[in-house]
Short mmCIF file of C-alpha atoms and ligand atoms in Angstrom, two decimals:
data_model
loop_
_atom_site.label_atom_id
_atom_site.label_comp_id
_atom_site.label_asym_id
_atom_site.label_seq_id
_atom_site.Cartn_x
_atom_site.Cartn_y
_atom_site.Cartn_z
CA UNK A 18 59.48 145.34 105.59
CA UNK A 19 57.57 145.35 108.72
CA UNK A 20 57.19 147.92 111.21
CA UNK A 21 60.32 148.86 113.16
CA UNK A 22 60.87 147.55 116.57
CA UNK A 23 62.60 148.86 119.20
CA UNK A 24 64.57 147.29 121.98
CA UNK A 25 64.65 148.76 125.34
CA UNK A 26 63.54 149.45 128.77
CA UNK A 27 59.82 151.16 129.29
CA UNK A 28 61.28 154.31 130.11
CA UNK A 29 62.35 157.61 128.18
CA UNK A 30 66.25 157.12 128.21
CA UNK A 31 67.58 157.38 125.19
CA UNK A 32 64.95 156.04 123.51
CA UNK A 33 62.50 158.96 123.43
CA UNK A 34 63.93 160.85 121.04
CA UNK A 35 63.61 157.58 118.79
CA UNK A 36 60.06 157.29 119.27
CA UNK A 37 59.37 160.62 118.79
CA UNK A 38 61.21 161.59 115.07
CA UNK A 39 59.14 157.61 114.11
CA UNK A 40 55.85 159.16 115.76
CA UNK A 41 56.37 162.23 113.62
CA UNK A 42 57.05 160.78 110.61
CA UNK A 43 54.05 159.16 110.96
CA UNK A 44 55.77 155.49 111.08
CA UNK A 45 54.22 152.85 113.62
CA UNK A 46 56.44 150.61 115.26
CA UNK A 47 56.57 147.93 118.16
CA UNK A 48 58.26 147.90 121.68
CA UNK A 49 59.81 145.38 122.95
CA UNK A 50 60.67 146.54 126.86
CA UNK A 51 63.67 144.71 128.48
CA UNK A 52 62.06 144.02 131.77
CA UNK A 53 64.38 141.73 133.81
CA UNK A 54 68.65 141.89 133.28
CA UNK A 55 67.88 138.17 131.23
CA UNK A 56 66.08 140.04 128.72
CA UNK A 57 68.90 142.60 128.44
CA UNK A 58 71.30 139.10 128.61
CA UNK A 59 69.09 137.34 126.06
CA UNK A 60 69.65 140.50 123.41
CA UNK A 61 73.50 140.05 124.09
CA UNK A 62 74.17 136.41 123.82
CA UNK A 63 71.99 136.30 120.61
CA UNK A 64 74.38 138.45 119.34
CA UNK A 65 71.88 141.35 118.44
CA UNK A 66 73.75 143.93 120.20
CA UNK A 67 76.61 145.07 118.18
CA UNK A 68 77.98 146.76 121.61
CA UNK A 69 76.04 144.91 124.56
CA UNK A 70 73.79 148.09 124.56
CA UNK A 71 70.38 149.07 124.12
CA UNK A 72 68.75 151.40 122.34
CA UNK A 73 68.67 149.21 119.67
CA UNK A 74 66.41 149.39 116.35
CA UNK A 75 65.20 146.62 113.86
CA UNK A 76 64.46 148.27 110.92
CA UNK A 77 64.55 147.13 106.80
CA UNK A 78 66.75 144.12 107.71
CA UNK A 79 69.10 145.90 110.40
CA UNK A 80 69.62 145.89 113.91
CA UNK A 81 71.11 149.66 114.80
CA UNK A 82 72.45 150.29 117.81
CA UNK A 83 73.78 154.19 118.88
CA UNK A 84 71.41 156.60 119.48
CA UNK A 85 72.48 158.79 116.79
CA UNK A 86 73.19 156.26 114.05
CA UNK A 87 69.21 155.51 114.73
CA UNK A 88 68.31 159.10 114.35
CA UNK A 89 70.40 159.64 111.37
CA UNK A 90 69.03 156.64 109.33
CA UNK A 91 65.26 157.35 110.26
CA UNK A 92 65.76 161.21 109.78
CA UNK A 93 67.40 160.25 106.12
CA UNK A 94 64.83 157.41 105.20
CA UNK A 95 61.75 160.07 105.98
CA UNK A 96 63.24 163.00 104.44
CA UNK A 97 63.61 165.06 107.44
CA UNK A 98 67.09 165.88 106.90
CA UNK A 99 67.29 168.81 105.20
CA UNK A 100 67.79 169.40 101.39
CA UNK A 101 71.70 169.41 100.99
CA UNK A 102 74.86 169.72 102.86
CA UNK A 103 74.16 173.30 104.75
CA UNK A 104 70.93 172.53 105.76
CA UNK A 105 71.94 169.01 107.39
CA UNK A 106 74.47 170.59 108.58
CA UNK A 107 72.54 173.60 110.71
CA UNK A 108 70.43 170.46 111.60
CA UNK A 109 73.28 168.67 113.40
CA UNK A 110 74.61 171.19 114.97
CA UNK A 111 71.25 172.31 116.65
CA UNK A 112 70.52 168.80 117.37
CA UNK A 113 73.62 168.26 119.21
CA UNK A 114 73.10 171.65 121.12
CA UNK A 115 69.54 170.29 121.77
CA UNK A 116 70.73 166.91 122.96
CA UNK A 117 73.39 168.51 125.05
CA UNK A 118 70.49 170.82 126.91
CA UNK A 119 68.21 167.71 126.80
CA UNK A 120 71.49 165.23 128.68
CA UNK A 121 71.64 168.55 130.98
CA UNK A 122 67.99 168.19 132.39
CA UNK A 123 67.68 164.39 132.36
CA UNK A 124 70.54 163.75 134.61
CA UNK A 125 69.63 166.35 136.91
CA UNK A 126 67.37 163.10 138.57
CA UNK A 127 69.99 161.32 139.17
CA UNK A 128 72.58 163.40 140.50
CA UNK A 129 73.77 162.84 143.91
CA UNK A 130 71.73 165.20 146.48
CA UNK A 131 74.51 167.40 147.81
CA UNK A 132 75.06 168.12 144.13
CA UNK A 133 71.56 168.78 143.17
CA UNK A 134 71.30 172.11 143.74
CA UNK A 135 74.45 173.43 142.26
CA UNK A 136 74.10 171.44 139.23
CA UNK A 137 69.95 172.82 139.13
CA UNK A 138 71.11 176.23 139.43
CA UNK A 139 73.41 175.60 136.34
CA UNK A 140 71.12 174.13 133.88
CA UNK A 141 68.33 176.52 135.00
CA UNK A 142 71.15 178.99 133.51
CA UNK A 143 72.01 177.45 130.26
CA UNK A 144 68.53 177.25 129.41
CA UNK A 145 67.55 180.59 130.34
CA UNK A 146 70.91 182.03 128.71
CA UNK A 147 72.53 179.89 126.62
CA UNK A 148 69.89 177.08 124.59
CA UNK A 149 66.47 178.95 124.77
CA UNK A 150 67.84 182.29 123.43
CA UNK A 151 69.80 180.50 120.17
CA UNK A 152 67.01 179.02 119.40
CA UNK A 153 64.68 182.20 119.73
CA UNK A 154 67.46 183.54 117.40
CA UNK A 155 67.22 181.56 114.17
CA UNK A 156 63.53 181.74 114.37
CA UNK A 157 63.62 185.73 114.89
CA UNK A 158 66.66 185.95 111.95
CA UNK A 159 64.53 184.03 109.32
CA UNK A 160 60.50 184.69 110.57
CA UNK A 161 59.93 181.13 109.11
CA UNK A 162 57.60 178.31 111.11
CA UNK A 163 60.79 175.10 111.11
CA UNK A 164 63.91 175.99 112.33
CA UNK A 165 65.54 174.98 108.82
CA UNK A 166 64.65 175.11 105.46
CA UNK A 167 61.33 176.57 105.94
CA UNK A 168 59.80 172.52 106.29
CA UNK A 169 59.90 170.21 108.68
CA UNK A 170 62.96 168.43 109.58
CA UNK A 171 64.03 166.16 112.53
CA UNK A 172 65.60 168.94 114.61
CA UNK A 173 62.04 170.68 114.93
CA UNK A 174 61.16 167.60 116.13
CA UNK A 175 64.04 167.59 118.76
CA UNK A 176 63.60 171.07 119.89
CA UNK A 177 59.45 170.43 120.53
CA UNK A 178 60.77 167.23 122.84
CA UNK A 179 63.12 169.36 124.08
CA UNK A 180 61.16 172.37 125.18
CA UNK A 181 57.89 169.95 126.68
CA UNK A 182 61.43 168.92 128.90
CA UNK A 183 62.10 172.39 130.11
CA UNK A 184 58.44 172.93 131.05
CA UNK A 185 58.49 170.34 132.84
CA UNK A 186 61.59 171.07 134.20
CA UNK A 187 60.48 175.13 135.27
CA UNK A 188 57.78 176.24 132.99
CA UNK A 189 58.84 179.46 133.87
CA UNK A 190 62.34 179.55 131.80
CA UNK A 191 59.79 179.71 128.71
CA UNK A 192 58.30 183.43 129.32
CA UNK A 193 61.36 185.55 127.84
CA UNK A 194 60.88 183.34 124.53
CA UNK A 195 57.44 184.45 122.30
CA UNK A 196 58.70 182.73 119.55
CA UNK A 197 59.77 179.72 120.85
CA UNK A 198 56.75 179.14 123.08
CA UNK A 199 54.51 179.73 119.24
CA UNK A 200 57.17 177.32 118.12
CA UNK A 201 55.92 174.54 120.50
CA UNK A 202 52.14 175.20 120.02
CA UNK A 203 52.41 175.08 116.08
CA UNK A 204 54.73 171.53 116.33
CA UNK A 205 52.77 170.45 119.22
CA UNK A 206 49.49 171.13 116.32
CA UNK A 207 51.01 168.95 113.55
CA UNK A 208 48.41 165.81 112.58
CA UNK A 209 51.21 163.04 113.79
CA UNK A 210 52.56 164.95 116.63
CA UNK A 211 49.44 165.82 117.79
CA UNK A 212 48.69 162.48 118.10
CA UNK A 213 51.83 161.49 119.69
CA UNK A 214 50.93 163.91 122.81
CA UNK A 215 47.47 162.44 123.42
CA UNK A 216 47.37 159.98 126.16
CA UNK A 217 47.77 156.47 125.53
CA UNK A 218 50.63 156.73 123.01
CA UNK A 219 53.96 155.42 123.09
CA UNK A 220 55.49 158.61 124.50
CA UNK A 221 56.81 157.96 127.95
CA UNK A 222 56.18 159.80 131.21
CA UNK A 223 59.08 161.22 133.61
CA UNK A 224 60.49 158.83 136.08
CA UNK A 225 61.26 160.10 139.47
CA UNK A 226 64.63 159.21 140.87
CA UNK A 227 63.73 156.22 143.01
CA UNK A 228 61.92 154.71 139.74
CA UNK A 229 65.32 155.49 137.90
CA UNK A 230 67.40 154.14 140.81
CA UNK A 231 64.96 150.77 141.17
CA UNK A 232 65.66 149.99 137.67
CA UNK A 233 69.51 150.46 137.39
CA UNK A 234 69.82 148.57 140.15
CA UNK A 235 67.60 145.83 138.53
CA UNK A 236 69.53 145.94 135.22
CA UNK A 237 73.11 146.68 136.76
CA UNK A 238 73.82 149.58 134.68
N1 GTS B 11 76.32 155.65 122.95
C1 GTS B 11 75.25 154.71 123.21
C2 GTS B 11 75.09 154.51 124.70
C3 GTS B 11 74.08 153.43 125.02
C4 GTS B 11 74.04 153.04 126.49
O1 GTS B 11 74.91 153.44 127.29
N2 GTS B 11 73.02 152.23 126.84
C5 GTS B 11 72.90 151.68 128.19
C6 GTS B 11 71.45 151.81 128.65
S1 GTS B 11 70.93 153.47 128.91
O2 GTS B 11 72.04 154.19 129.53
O3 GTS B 11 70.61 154.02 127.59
O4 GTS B 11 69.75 153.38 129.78
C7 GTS B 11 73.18 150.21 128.16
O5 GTS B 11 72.78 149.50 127.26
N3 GTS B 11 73.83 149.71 129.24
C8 GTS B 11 74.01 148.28 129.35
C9 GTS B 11 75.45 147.91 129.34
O6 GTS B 11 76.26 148.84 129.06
O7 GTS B 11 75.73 146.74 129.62
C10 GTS B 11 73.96 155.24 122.54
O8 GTS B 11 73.87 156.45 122.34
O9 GTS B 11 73.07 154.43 122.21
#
């Protein structure tokens, strides 16, 4: 089969955490950006969108839709879903806590400005006091460098994305954390994802609100 390739707008969305687990895995695969609402139009009528939605994936003869379906398959296809039942699932249930933190800070740029600061103040707190500290947690209860199974798995993955997020976000909700900031620095070290972080690769920068509001308006979503 040929290299995945993935279907959606050049932006982070819901797509980064797609790129990512592939970049880590070490798989290569192809973008095709949606740039105009007839590309996203084109997708549906040719009937390649199961739910008139994008992400969507071709990979080994499929076109995946859902964010999570993606995940699952690539994380299962590259071995980077644990070793048996418990261990996948510990993995989804700190990826969902990860995606929740992650859906917490990405929206933040698009919620309305007389809710901005309420709804800053309140992911500034579940970082600080609810994600961050479980996390520092399991790595302090088992002194191991992945958060499962003492190898890598797709939720290390996650959490990395995650926590370049929050520095971005307030670098300063990192300092309580020792072992989660060695966390990022030994992921962040990895051949693959190493790569992945130098400029030039298929990782995505932030978009600022009016970039974000340009190109919903654009796409009518
Ligand atoms: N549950 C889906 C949601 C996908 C979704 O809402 N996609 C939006 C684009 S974005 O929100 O991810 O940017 C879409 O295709 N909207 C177009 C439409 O709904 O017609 C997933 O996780 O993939």
């Amino acid at each position: 089969a040929g290299k995945p390739v993935l279907h959606y707008f050049n932006a982070r969305g819901r797509m980064e955490c797609i790129r990512w687990l592939l970049a880590a895995a070490g798989v290569e695969f192809e973008e095709k950006f949606i740039q105009s609402p007839e590309d996203l139009e084109k997708l549906k009528k040719d009937g390649n969108l199961m739910f008139d939605q994008v992400p969507m994936v071709e990979i080994d003869g499929m076109k995946l839709a859902q964010t999570r379906a993606i995940l699952n398959y690539i994380a299962t296809k590259y071995d980077l879903y644990g070793k048996d039942m418990k261990e996948r699932a510990l993995i989804d249930m700190y990826s969902e806590g990860i995606l929740d933190l992650t859906e917490m800070i990405g929206q933040l740029v698009l919620c309305p400005p007389d809710q901005r600061e309420a709804k800053t103040a309140l992911a500034k707190d579940r970082t600080k006091n609810r994600y961050l500290p479980a996390f520092e947690k399991v790595l302090k209860s088992h002194g191991q460098d992945y958060l499962v199974g003492n190898r890598l798995t797709r939720v290390d993955i996650h959490l990395l994305e995650v926590l370049l997020y929050v520095e971005e976000f307030d670098a300063s909700l990192l300092t309580p954390f020792p072992l989660l900031k060695a966390f990022k620095s030994r992921i962040s070290s990895l051949p693959n994802v190493k790569k992945f972080l130098q400029p030039g690769s298929q990782r995505k920068p932030p978009m600022d609100a009016k970039q974000i509001q340009e190109a919903r308006k654009a796409f009518k979503i």
